[in-house]
Short mmCIF file of C-alpha atoms and ligand atoms in Angstrom, two decimals:
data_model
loop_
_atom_site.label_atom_id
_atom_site.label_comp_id
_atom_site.label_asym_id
_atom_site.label_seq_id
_atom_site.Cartn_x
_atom_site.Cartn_y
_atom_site.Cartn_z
CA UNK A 1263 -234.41 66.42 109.20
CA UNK A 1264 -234.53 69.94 110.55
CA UNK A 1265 -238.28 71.30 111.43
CA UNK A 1266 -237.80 73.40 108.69
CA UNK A 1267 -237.47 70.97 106.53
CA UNK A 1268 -240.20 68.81 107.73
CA UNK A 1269 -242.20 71.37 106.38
CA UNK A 1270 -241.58 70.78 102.73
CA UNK A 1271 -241.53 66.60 103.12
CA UNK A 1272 -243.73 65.37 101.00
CA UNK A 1273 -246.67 62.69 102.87
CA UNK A 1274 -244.76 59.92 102.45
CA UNK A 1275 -241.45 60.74 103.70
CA UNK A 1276 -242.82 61.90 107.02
CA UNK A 1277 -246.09 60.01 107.30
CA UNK A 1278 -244.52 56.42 108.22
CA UNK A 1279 -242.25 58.19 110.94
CA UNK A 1280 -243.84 58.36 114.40
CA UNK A 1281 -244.36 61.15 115.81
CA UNK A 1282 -241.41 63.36 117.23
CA UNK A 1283 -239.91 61.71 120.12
CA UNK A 1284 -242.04 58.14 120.30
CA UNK A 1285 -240.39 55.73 122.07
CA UNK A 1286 -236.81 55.52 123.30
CA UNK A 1287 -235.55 57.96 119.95
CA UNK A 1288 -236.25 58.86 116.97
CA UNK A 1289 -234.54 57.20 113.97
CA UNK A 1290 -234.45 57.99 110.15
CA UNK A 1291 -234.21 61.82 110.41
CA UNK A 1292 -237.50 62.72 112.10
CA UNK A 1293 -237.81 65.68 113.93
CA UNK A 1294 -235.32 66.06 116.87
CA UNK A 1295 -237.00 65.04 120.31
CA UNK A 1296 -234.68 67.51 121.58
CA UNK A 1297 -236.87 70.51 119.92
CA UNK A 1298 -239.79 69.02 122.36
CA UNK A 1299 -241.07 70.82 125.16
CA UNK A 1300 -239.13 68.49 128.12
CA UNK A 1301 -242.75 68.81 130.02
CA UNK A 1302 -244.64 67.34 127.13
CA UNK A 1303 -243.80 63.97 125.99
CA UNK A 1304 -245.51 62.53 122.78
CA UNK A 1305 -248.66 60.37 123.89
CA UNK A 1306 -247.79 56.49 122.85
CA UNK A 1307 -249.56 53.25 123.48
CA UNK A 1308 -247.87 52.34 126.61
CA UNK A 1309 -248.73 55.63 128.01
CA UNK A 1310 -252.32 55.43 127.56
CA UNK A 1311 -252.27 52.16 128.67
CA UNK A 1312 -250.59 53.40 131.80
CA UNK A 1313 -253.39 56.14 132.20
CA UNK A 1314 -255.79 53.84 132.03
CA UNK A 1315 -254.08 51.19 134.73
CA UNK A 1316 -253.39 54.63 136.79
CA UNK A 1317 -256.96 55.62 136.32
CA UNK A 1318 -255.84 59.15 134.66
CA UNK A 1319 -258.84 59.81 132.17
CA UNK A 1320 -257.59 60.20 128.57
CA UNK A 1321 -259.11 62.71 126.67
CA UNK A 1322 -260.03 62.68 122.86
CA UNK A 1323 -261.82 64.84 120.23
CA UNK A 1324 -262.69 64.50 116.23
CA UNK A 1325 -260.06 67.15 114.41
CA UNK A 1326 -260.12 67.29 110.53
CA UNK A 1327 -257.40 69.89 109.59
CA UNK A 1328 -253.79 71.11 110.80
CA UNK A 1329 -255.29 74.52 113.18
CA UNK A 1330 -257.69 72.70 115.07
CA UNK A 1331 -255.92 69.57 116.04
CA UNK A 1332 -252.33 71.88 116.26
CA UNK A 1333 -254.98 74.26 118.96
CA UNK A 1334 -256.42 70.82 120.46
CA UNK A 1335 -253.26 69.55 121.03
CA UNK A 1336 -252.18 72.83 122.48
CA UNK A 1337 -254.74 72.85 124.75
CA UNK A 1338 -253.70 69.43 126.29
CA UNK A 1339 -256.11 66.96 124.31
CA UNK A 1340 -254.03 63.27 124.12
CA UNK A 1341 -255.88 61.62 121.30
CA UNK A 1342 -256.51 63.47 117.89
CA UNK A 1343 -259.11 61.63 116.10
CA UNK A 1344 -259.89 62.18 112.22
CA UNK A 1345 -262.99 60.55 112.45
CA UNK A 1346 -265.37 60.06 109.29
CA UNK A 1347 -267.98 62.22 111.14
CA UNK A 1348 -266.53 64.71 108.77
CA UNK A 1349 -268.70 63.42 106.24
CA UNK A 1350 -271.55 65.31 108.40
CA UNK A 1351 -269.74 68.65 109.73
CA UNK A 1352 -267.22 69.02 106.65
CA UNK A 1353 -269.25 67.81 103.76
CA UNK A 1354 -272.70 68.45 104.78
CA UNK A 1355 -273.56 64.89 104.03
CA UNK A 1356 -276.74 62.93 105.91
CA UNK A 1357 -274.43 59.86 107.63
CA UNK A 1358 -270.99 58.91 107.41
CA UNK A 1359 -271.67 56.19 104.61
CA UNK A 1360 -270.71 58.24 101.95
CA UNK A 1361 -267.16 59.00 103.20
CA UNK A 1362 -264.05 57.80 100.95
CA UNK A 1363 -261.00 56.88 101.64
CA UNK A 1364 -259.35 59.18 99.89
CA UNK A 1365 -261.10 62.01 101.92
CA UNK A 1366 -259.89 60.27 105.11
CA UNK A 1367 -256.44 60.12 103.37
CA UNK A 1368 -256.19 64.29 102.74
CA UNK A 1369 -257.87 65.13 106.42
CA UNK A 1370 -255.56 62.47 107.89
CA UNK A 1371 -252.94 64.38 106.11
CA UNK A 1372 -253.61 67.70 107.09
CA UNK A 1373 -254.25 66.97 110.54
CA UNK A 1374 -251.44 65.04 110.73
CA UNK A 1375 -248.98 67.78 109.25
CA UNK A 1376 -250.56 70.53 111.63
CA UNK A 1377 -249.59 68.43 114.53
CA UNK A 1378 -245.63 67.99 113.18
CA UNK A 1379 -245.40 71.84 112.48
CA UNK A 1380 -246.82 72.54 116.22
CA UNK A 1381 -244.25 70.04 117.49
CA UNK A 1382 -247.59 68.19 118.98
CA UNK A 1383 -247.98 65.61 121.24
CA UNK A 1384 -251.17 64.07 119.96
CA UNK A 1385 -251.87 60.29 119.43
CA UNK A 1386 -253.43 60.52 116.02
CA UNK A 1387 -256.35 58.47 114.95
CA UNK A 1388 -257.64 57.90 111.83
CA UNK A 1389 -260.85 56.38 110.66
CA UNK A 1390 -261.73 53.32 108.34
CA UNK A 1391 -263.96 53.99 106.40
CA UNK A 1392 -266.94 52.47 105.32
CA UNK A 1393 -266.27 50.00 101.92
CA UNK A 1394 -262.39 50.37 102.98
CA UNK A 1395 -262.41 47.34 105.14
CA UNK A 1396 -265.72 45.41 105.54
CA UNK A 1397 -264.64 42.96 102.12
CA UNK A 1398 -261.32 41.30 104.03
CA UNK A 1399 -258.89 41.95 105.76
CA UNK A 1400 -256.38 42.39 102.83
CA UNK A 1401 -258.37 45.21 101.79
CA UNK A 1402 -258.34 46.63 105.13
CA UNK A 1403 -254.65 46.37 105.28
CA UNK A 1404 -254.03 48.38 102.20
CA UNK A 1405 -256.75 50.50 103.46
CA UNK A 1406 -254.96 51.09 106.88
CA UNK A 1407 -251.78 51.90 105.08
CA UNK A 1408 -252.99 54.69 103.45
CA UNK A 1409 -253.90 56.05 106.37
CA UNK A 1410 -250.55 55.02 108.60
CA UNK A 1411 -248.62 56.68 105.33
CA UNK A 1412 -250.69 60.10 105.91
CA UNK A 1413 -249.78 60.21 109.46
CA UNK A 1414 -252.07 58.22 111.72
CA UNK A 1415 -250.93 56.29 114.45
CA UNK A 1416 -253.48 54.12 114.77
CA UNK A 1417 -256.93 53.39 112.66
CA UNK A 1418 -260.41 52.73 114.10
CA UNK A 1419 -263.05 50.02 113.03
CA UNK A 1420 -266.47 49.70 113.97
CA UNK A 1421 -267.79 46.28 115.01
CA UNK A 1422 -267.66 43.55 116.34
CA UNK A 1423 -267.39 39.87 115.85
CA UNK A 1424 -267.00 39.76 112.10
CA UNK A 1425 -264.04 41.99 112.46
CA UNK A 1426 -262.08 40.20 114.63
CA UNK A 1427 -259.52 38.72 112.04
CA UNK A 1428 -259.49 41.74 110.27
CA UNK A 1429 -258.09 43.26 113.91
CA UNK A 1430 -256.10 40.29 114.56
CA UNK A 1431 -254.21 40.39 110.92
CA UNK A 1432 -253.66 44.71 111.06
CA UNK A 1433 -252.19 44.42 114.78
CA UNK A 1434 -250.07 40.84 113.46
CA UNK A 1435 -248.51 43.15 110.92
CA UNK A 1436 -247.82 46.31 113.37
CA UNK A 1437 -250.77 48.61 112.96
CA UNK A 1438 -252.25 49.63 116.70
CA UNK A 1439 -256.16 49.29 116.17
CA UNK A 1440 -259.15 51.36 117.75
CA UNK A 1441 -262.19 48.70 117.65
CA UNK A 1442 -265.47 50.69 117.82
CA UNK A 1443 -269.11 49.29 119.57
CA UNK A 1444 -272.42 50.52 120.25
CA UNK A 1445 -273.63 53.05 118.30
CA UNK A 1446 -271.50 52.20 115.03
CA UNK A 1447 -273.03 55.47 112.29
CA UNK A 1448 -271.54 53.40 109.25
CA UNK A 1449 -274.04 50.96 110.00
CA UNK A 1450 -276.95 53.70 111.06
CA UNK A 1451 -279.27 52.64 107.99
CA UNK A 1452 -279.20 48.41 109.84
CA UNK A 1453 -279.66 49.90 112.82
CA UNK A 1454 -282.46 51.91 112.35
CA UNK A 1455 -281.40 55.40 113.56
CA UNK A 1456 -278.76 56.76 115.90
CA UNK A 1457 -280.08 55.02 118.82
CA UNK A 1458 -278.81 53.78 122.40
CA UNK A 1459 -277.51 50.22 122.22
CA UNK A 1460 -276.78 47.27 124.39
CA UNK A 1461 -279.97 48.18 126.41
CA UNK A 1462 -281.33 44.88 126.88
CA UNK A 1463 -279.57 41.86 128.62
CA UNK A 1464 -279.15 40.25 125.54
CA UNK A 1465 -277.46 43.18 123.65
CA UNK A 1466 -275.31 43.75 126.97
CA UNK A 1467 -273.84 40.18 126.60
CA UNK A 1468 -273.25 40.16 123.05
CA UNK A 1469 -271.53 43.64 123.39
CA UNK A 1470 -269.90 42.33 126.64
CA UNK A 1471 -268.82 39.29 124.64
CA UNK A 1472 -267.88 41.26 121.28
CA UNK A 1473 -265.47 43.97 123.28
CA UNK A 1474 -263.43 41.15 125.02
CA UNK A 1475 -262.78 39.10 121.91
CA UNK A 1476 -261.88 42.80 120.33
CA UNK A 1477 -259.13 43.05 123.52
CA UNK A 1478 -258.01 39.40 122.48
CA UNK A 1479 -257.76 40.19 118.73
CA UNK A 1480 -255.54 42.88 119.92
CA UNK A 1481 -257.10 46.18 119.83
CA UNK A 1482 -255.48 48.77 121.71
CA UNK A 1483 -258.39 51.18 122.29
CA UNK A 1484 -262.46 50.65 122.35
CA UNK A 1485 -264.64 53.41 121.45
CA UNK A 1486 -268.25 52.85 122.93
CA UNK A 1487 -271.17 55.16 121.57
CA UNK A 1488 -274.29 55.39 123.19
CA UNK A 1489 -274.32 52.48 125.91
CA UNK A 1490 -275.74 52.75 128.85
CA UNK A 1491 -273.39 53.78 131.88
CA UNK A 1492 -273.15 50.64 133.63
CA UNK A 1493 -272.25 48.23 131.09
CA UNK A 1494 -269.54 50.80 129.83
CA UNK A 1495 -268.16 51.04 133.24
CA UNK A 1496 -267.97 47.51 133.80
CA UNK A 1497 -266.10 47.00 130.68
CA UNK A 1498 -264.24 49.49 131.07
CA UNK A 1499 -262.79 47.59 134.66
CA UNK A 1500 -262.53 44.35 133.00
CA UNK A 1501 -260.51 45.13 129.86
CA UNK A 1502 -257.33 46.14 131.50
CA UNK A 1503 -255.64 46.13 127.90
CA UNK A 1504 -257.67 47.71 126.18
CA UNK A 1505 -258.89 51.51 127.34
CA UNK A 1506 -262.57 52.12 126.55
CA UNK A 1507 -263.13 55.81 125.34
CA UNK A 1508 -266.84 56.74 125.81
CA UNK A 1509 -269.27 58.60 123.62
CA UNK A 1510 -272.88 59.03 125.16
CA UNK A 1511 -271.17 56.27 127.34
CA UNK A 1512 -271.27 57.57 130.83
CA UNK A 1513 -269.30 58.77 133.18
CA UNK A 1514 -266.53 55.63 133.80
CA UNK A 1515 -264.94 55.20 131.08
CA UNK A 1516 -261.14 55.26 130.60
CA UNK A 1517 -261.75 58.37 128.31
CA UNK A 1518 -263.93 60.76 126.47
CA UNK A 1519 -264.72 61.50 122.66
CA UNK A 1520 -266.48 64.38 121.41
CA UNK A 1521 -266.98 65.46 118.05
CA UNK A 1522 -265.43 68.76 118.08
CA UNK A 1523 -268.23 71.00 116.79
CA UNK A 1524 -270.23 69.47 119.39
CA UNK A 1525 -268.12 70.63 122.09
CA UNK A 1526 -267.99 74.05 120.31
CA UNK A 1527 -271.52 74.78 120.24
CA UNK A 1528 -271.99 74.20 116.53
CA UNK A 1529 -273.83 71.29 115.95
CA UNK A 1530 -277.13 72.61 113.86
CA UNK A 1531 -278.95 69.71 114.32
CA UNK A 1532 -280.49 68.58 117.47
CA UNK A 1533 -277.60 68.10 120.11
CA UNK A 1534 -277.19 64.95 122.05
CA UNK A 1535 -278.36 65.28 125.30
CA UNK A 1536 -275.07 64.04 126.54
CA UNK A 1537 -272.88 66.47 125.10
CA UNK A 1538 -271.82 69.90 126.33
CA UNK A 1539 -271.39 72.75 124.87
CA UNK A 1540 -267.44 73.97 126.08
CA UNK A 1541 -267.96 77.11 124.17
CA UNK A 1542 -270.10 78.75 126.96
CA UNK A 1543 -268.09 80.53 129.24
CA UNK A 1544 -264.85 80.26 127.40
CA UNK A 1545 -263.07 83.33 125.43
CA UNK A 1546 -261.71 81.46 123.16
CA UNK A 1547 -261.84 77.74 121.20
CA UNK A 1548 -258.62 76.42 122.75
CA UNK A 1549 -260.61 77.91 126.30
CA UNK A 1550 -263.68 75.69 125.21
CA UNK A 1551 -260.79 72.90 124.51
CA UNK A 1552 -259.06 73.09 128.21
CA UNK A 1553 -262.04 73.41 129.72
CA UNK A 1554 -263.11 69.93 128.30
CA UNK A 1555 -259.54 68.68 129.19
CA UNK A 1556 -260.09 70.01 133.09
CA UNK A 1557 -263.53 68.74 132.99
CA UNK A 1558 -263.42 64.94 131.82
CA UNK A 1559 -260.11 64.69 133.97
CA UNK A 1560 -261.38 66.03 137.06
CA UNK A 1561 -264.75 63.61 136.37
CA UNK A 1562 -267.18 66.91 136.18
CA UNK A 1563 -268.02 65.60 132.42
CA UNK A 1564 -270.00 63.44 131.37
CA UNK A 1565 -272.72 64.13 134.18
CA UNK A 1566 -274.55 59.92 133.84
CA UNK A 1567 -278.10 62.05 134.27
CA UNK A 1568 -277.71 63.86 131.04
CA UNK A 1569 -277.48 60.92 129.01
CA UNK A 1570 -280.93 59.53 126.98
CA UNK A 1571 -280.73 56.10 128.37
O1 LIG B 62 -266.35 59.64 113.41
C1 LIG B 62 -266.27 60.02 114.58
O2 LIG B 62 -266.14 61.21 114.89
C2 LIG B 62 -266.34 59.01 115.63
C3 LIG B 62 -266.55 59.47 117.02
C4 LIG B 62 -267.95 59.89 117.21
C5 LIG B 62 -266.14 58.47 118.02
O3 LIG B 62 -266.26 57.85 115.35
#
């Protein structure tokens, strides 16, 4: 398939291909890895894994259509992640509850098609969720399907121990999982609020517990929202498979996640205390976007003291 072509594709011919380049080649007419910048080589599993063993901090932000995740990408950001907080910043709705799969599908889509047409690099991820895979773990198959078949390369689940078969049976049948503790927003309205967790030494050792039977099950990636630093950290040393991606987090963690109009100054809300605003002193969103790329790899963000815990 020619780029040109790609463009007209419909989702499901491209979607189940990897993107350009994965791997050792690129079979069943994707787009030529040949077309791909030699210095830019498409962001896999083993590579993150191998920037996490070579302590290179991976980088991540939210992107929910083709310009901003073809600019993020541009701008040197590894992991593209359609996450559900589009509910909030795209819909205007109060929590991420009332997000659909079929909204996931068409964001996963477009981001997902923005990324081909740039010739990106990205490791896309795409978010379960909530109702698409809390009833079993055939559900959440056909669930993570849907989202594979628009393009992601990976899904993300929050929780823990109840979803460990549900990990377990995706990763058995050859979808990479994100597995996603703390702070979990589809389950804001248990929790009480958006609040720090894992603060006592009882919450430390469940979550301790929780995010190495998550590496077990076989996820390949752990988001952690709003822990404190330490216990983040010291996961973060222990699971060796399984690089932790901080939110609110702290400083050592194999990675960062922001939600992109966070990082672009346009969260109308009250901001988190632990996220910056890239926009200031940057001409230009893909400035704001290397200048988060320069700063979580050279360790200058997240600064531990502006976190709430
Ligand atoms: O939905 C989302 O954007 C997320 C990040 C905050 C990690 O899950």
């Amino acid at each position: 398939m020619t780029p040109s072509s790609a463009n007209t594709a419909t989702t499901a011919d491209t979607a189940s291909a990897p993107a350009a380049g994965n791997g050792s080649g690129s079979p069943y007419g994707t787009l030529p890895p040949a077309s791909m910048p030699a210095s830019r080589k498409p962001i896999s599993l083993p590579r993150l894994r191998e920037m996490h063993t070579q302590g290179e901090k991976i980088t991540m932000l939210t992107a929910y259509d083709a310009t901003f995740a073809a600019v993020a990408d541009a701008a040197g950001v590894e992991c593209i992640l359609v996450g559900d907080s589009l509910g909030m910043v795209c819909q205007g709705l109060s929590s991420t509850v009332g997000v659909t799969l079929e909204t996931m599908r068409h964001h996963t889509d477009c981001v997902s098609r923005g990324l081909r047409r740039a010739q990106g690099t990205a490791w896309l991820i795409s978010d379960l969720p909530f109702g698409s895979y809390q009833e079993s773990k055939e559900l959440a198959l056909r669930s993570a399907v849907v989202l594979m078949q628009a393009g992601a390369h990976m899904v993300k689940l929050e929780g823990g121990g109840w979803t460990l078969d549900t990990v377990r049976f995706l990763v058995e049948r050859g979808i990479p999982v994100c597995a996603h503790l703390g702070l979990t927003p589809q389950t804001v309205h248990a929790l009480g609020g958006y609040r720090v967790q894992g603060k006592t030494e009882v919450a430390a050792a469940s979550l301790r517990r929780e995010a190495h039977a998550l590496q077990d099950a076989g996820a390949a990636m752990l988001v952690l929202e709003m822990v404190p630093a330490a216990l983040s950290a010291a996961l973060t040393l222990e699971l060796a498979r399984c690089p932790t991606i901080g939110i609110g987090a702290g400083l050592d963690t194999a990675g960062q996640v922001l939600v992109l109009h966070d990082m672009l100054g346009m969260n109308l809300g009250k901001m988190p205390k632990f996220v910056r605003n890239f926009m200031e002193g940057a001409h230009s969103v893909r400035g704001a976007m290397e200048a988060y790329v320069r700063a979580v790899k050279d360790g200058s963000f997240p600064v531990n003291a502006s976190h709430a815990w």
